Amino acid sequence: DGGITQSPKYLFRKEGQNVTLSCEQNLNHDAMYWYRQDPGQGLRLIYYSQIVNDFQKGDIAEGYSVSREKKESFPLTVTSAQKNPTAFYLCASRTQGASNTGELFFGEGSRLTVL
Amino acid sequence: AQSVTQLDSHVSVSEGTPVLLRCNYSSSYSPSLFWYVQHPNKGLQLLLKYTSAATLVKGINGFEAEFKKSETSFHLTKPSAHMSDAAEYFCVVSDSGTASKLTFGTGTRLQVTL
């Protein structure tokens, strides 16, 4: 079945460690996104990519990094510079183009807890 | 610039009664509007979307929404709530000026009681 796979579902990290969250899609979508979700704040955009080897910062990119070496993959690294990394992270994809009509397809999320 | 406001952070209804979740938007261009549902510790699932076709949009699980340009609203309704509808609901706007970026509301938690 087509969809988006995020791993791991749960992750624990000690302060000062970098961690990488995986996101893979087999929907043949050009655009991919990373969101952070905190209680009562909705979803906030971290990074997005419209095409392979290109990505843009979202609203809260500080302390995060991404890569887009393959169309199917868009991993997110939470670095030690991120001051409050404990959150639920969601990856999404959509068809790309000039139109704004395509909906986002979401993975099941990764919950990161810093100990 | 685009923005979206969900007017209620929490809504409680009895099973079998109507559901109304309110959403107002702001957009400088022709917007597309979406409603998503999220169950605890899960990803978001699309309920319905408006993309400048019919203003009354029907979605999954009996939900529908009406696009009202004069009121800049896109409220979500359902005639009869079911226990399985209890979840978080997000209103999302995407306008043609920023086609790659979507803006999410802060969410409305729907509680359904017996």
Tab-separated table of N, CA and C in Angstrom, chain A residues 9-10 33 35 37 40-43 45 48 50 59 88 90 94 96-109 111, chain B residues 30-32 34 36 38 41-46 49 51-52 88 90 92 94-102 104-107:
chain	number	residue	atom	x	y	z
A	9	LYS	N	8.877	5.124	16.212
A	9	LYS	CA	7.643	5.705	16.715
A	9	LYS	C	7.898	6.426	18.046
A	10	TYR	N	8.748	5.844	18.866
A	10	TYR	CA	9.131	6.457	20.139
A	10	TYR	C	10.654	6.492	20.217
A	33	TYR	N	7.478	17.385	3.961
A	33	TYR	CA	7.428	18.364	5.041
A	33	TYR	C	7.718	17.696	6.389
A	35	TYR	N	6.840	18.613	10.448
A	35	TYR	CA	6.124	19.456	11.402
A	35	TYR	C	6.435	19.007	12.821
A	37	GLN	N	4.663	19.103	16.650
A	37	GLN	CA	3.373	19.308	17.308
A	37	GLN	C	3.577	19.324	18.818
A	40	GLY	N	-1.698	22.158	22.326
A	40	GLY	CA	-2.297	23.483	22.265
A	40	GLY	C	-1.696	24.423	21.246
A	41	GLN	N	-0.723	23.944	20.461
A	41	GLN	CA	-0.072	24.852	19.503
A	41	GLN	C	-0.253	24.417	18.065
A	42	GLY	N	-1.018	23.401	17.796
A	42	GLY	CA	-1.182	22.957	16.426
A	42	GLY	C	0.122	22.426	15.864
A	43	LEU	N	0.256	22.488	14.546
A	43	LEU	CA	1.454	22.005	13.874
A	43	LEU	C	2.280	23.189	13.407
A	45	LEU	N	5.732	24.284	11.121
A	45	LEU	CA	6.579	23.794	10.045
A	45	LEU	C	8.048	23.971	10.387
A	48	TYR	N	10.774	22.110	4.716
A	48	TYR	CA	10.084	21.461	3.645
A	48	TYR	C	10.975	21.399	2.415
A	50	GLN	N	10.691	20.796	-1.896
A	50	GLN	CA	9.819	20.703	-3.067
A	50	GLN	C	10.393	19.792	-4.141
A	59	ASP	N	9.080	27.669	9.778
A	59	ASP	CA	8.938	28.705	10.798
A	59	ASP	C	9.807	28.475	12.037
A	88	PHE	N	6.148	15.809	19.478
A	88	PHE	CA	5.656	14.832	18.508
A	88	PHE	C	5.996	15.379	17.125
A	90	LEU	N	5.876	15.069	12.967
A	90	LEU	CA	5.079	14.509	11.879
A	90	LEU	C	5.706	14.832	10.538
A	94	ARG	N	3.090	15.791	-0.318
A	94	ARG	CA	1.981	16.159	-1.195
A	94	ARG	C	2.506	16.258	-2.613
A	96	GLN	N	3.330	18.173	-5.955
A	96	GLN	CA	3.867	19.527	-6.076
A	96	GLN	C	3.434	20.152	-7.392
A	97	GLY	N	3.498	21.415	-7.460
A	97	GLY	CA	3.140	22.141	-8.661
A	97	GLY	C	2.736	23.535	-8.269
A	98	ALA	N	2.311	24.317	-9.225
A	98	ALA	CA	1.911	25.681	-8.916
A	98	ALA	C	0.611	25.721	-8.132
A	99	SER	N	-0.168	24.688	-8.238
A	99	SER	CA	-1.460	24.660	-7.559
A	99	SER	C	-1.299	24.509	-6.059
A	100	ASN	N	-2.243	25.072	-5.313
A	100	ASN	CA	-2.255	24.908	-3.865
A	100	ASN	C	-3.304	23.905	-3.415
A	101	THR	N	-3.818	23.094	-4.341
A	101	THR	CA	-4.990	22.279	-4.029
A	101	THR	C	-4.671	20.894	-3.479
A	102	GLY	N	-3.440	20.450	-3.589
A	102	GLY	CA	-3.114	19.111	-3.133
A	102	GLY	C	-3.097	19.002	-1.629
A	103	GLU	N	-3.662	17.902	-1.128
A	103	GLU	CA	-3.669	17.734	0.319
A	103	GLU	C	-2.384	17.075	0.788
A	104	LEU	N	-2.119	17.229	2.082
A	104	LEU	CA	-0.990	16.563	2.703
A	104	LEU	C	-1.381	15.152	3.112
A	105	PHE	N	-0.430	14.241	2.960
A	105	PHE	CA	-0.559	12.881	3.465
A	105	PHE	C	0.455	12.741	4.603
A	106	PHE	N	0.006	12.244	5.746
A	106	PHE	CA	0.845	12.206	6.935
A	106	PHE	C	1.297	10.811	7.306
A	107	GLY	N	2.489	10.740	7.915
A	107	GLY	CA	2.909	9.540	8.585
A	107	GLY	C	2.269	9.445	9.961
A	108	GLU	N	2.619	8.395	10.707
A	108	GLU	CA	2.018	8.156	12.016
A	108	GLU	C	2.719	8.918	13.132
A	109	GLY	N	3.828	9.548	12.816
A	109	GLY	CA	4.501	10.391	13.799
A	109	GLY	C	5.596	9.686	14.581
A	111	ARG	N	7.498	10.221	18.412
A	111	ARG	CA	7.494	10.986	19.672
A	111	ARG	C	8.891	10.942	20.272
B	30	SER	N	-6.637	33.101	-3.737
B	30	SER	CA	-7.719	32.108	-3.714
B	30	SER	C	-7.291	30.922	-2.874
B	31	PRO	N	-7.938	30.701	-1.760
B	31	PRO	CA	-7.445	29.651	-0.851
B	31	PRO	C	-7.979	28.264	-1.176
B	32	SER	N	-7.216	27.270	-0.799
B	32	SER	CA	-7.742	25.924	-0.613
B	32	SER	C	-7.835	25.709	0.890
B	34	PHE	N	-8.814	22.871	4.121
B	34	PHE	CA	-8.849	21.453	4.465
B	34	PHE	C	-9.278	21.294	5.929
B	36	TYR	N	-8.674	18.245	8.838
B	36	TYR	CA	-8.029	16.987	9.181
B	36	TYR	C	-8.497	16.550	10.564
B	38	GLN	N	-7.271	13.999	13.915
B	38	GLN	CA	-6.141	13.299	14.512
B	38	GLN	C	-6.601	12.588	15.776
B	41	ASN	N	-1.883	10.183	19.453
B	41	ASN	CA	-0.609	9.572	19.041
B	41	ASN	C	-0.645	9.000	17.627
B	42	LYS	N	-1.438	9.604	16.782
B	42	LYS	CA	-1.534	9.184	15.392
B	42	LYS	C	-1.236	10.357	14.467
B	43	GLY	N	-1.062	10.045	13.172
B	43	GLY	CA	-0.940	11.103	12.191
B	43	GLY	C	-2.292	11.717	11.883
B	44	LEU	N	-2.289	12.693	10.985
B	44	LEU	CA	-3.518	13.372	10.607
B	44	LEU	C	-4.114	12.721	9.373
B	45	GLN	N	-5.449	12.667	9.365
B	45	GLN	CA	-6.179	12.080	8.237
B	45	GLN	C	-7.084	13.146	7.633
B	46	LEU	N	-7.095	13.228	6.314
B	46	LEU	CA	-7.929	14.216	5.641
B	46	LEU	C	-9.404	13.848	5.754
B	49	LYS	N	-11.827	18.614	1.657
B	49	LYS	CA	-11.097	19.785	1.199
B	49	LYS	C	-11.949	20.609	0.253
B	51	THR	N	-11.532	23.337	-2.897
B	51	THR	CA	-10.539	23.839	-3.850
B	51	THR	C	-11.210	24.624	-4.963
B	52	SER	N	-12.120	25.513	-4.620
B	52	SER	CA	-12.795	26.444	-5.522
B	52	SER	C	-13.818	25.800	-6.438
B	88	GLU	N	-9.022	15.172	17.792
B	88	GLU	CA	-8.611	16.556	17.560
B	88	GLU	C	-8.826	16.865	16.081
B	90	PHE	N	-8.296	19.724	12.900
B	90	PHE	CA	-7.496	20.864	12.457
B	90	PHE	C	-8.037	21.425	11.152
B	92	VAL	N	-7.062	23.870	7.984
B	92	VAL	CA	-5.805	24.210	7.317
B	92	VAL	C	-6.099	25.047	6.086
B	94	SER	N	-4.341	26.894	2.537
B	94	SER	CA	-3.225	26.979	1.598
B	94	SER	C	-3.647	27.928	0.492
B	95	ASP	N	-2.925	29.025	0.330
B	95	ASP	CA	-3.332	29.921	-0.750
B	95	ASP	C	-2.330	29.863	-1.896
B	96	SER	N	-2.771	30.325	-3.040
B	96	SER	CA	-1.974	30.163	-4.256
B	96	SER	C	-0.707	31.003	-4.222
B	97	GLY	N	-0.675	31.952	-3.283
B	97	GLY	CA	0.536	32.758	-3.180
B	97	GLY	C	1.685	32.031	-2.506
B	98	THR	N	1.357	31.062	-1.702
B	98	THR	CA	2.390	30.283	-1.003
B	98	THR	C	2.055	28.815	-1.149
B	99	ALA	N	2.030	28.346	-2.380
B	99	ALA	CA	1.486	27.018	-2.667
B	99	ALA	C	2.207	25.908	-1.933
B	100	SER	N	3.448	26.141	-1.562
B	100	SER	CA	4.172	25.072	-0.901
B	100	SER	C	3.915	25.018	0.591
B	101	LYS	N	3.352	26.085	1.162
B	101	LYS	CA	3.196	26.125	2.604
B	101	LYS	C	1.724	26.121	2.980
B	102	LEU	N	1.420	25.358	3.992
B	102	LEU	CA	0.072	25.310	4.529
B	102	LEU	C	0.112	25.808	5.958
B	104	PHE	N	-1.762	25.790	9.672
B	104	PHE	CA	-2.675	25.013	10.500
B	104	PHE	C	-3.283	25.873	11.596
B	105	GLY	N	-4.547	25.595	11.899
B	105	GLY	CA	-5.138	26.143	13.103
B	105	GLY	C	-4.593	25.410	14.316
B	106	THR	N	-4.933	25.905	15.490
B	106	THR	CA	-4.407	25.317	16.724
B	106	THR	C	-5.186	24.091	17.178
B	107	GLY	N	-6.259	23.764	16.472
B	107	GLY	CA	-6.973	22.534	16.759
B	107	GLY	C	-8.174	22.714	17.667
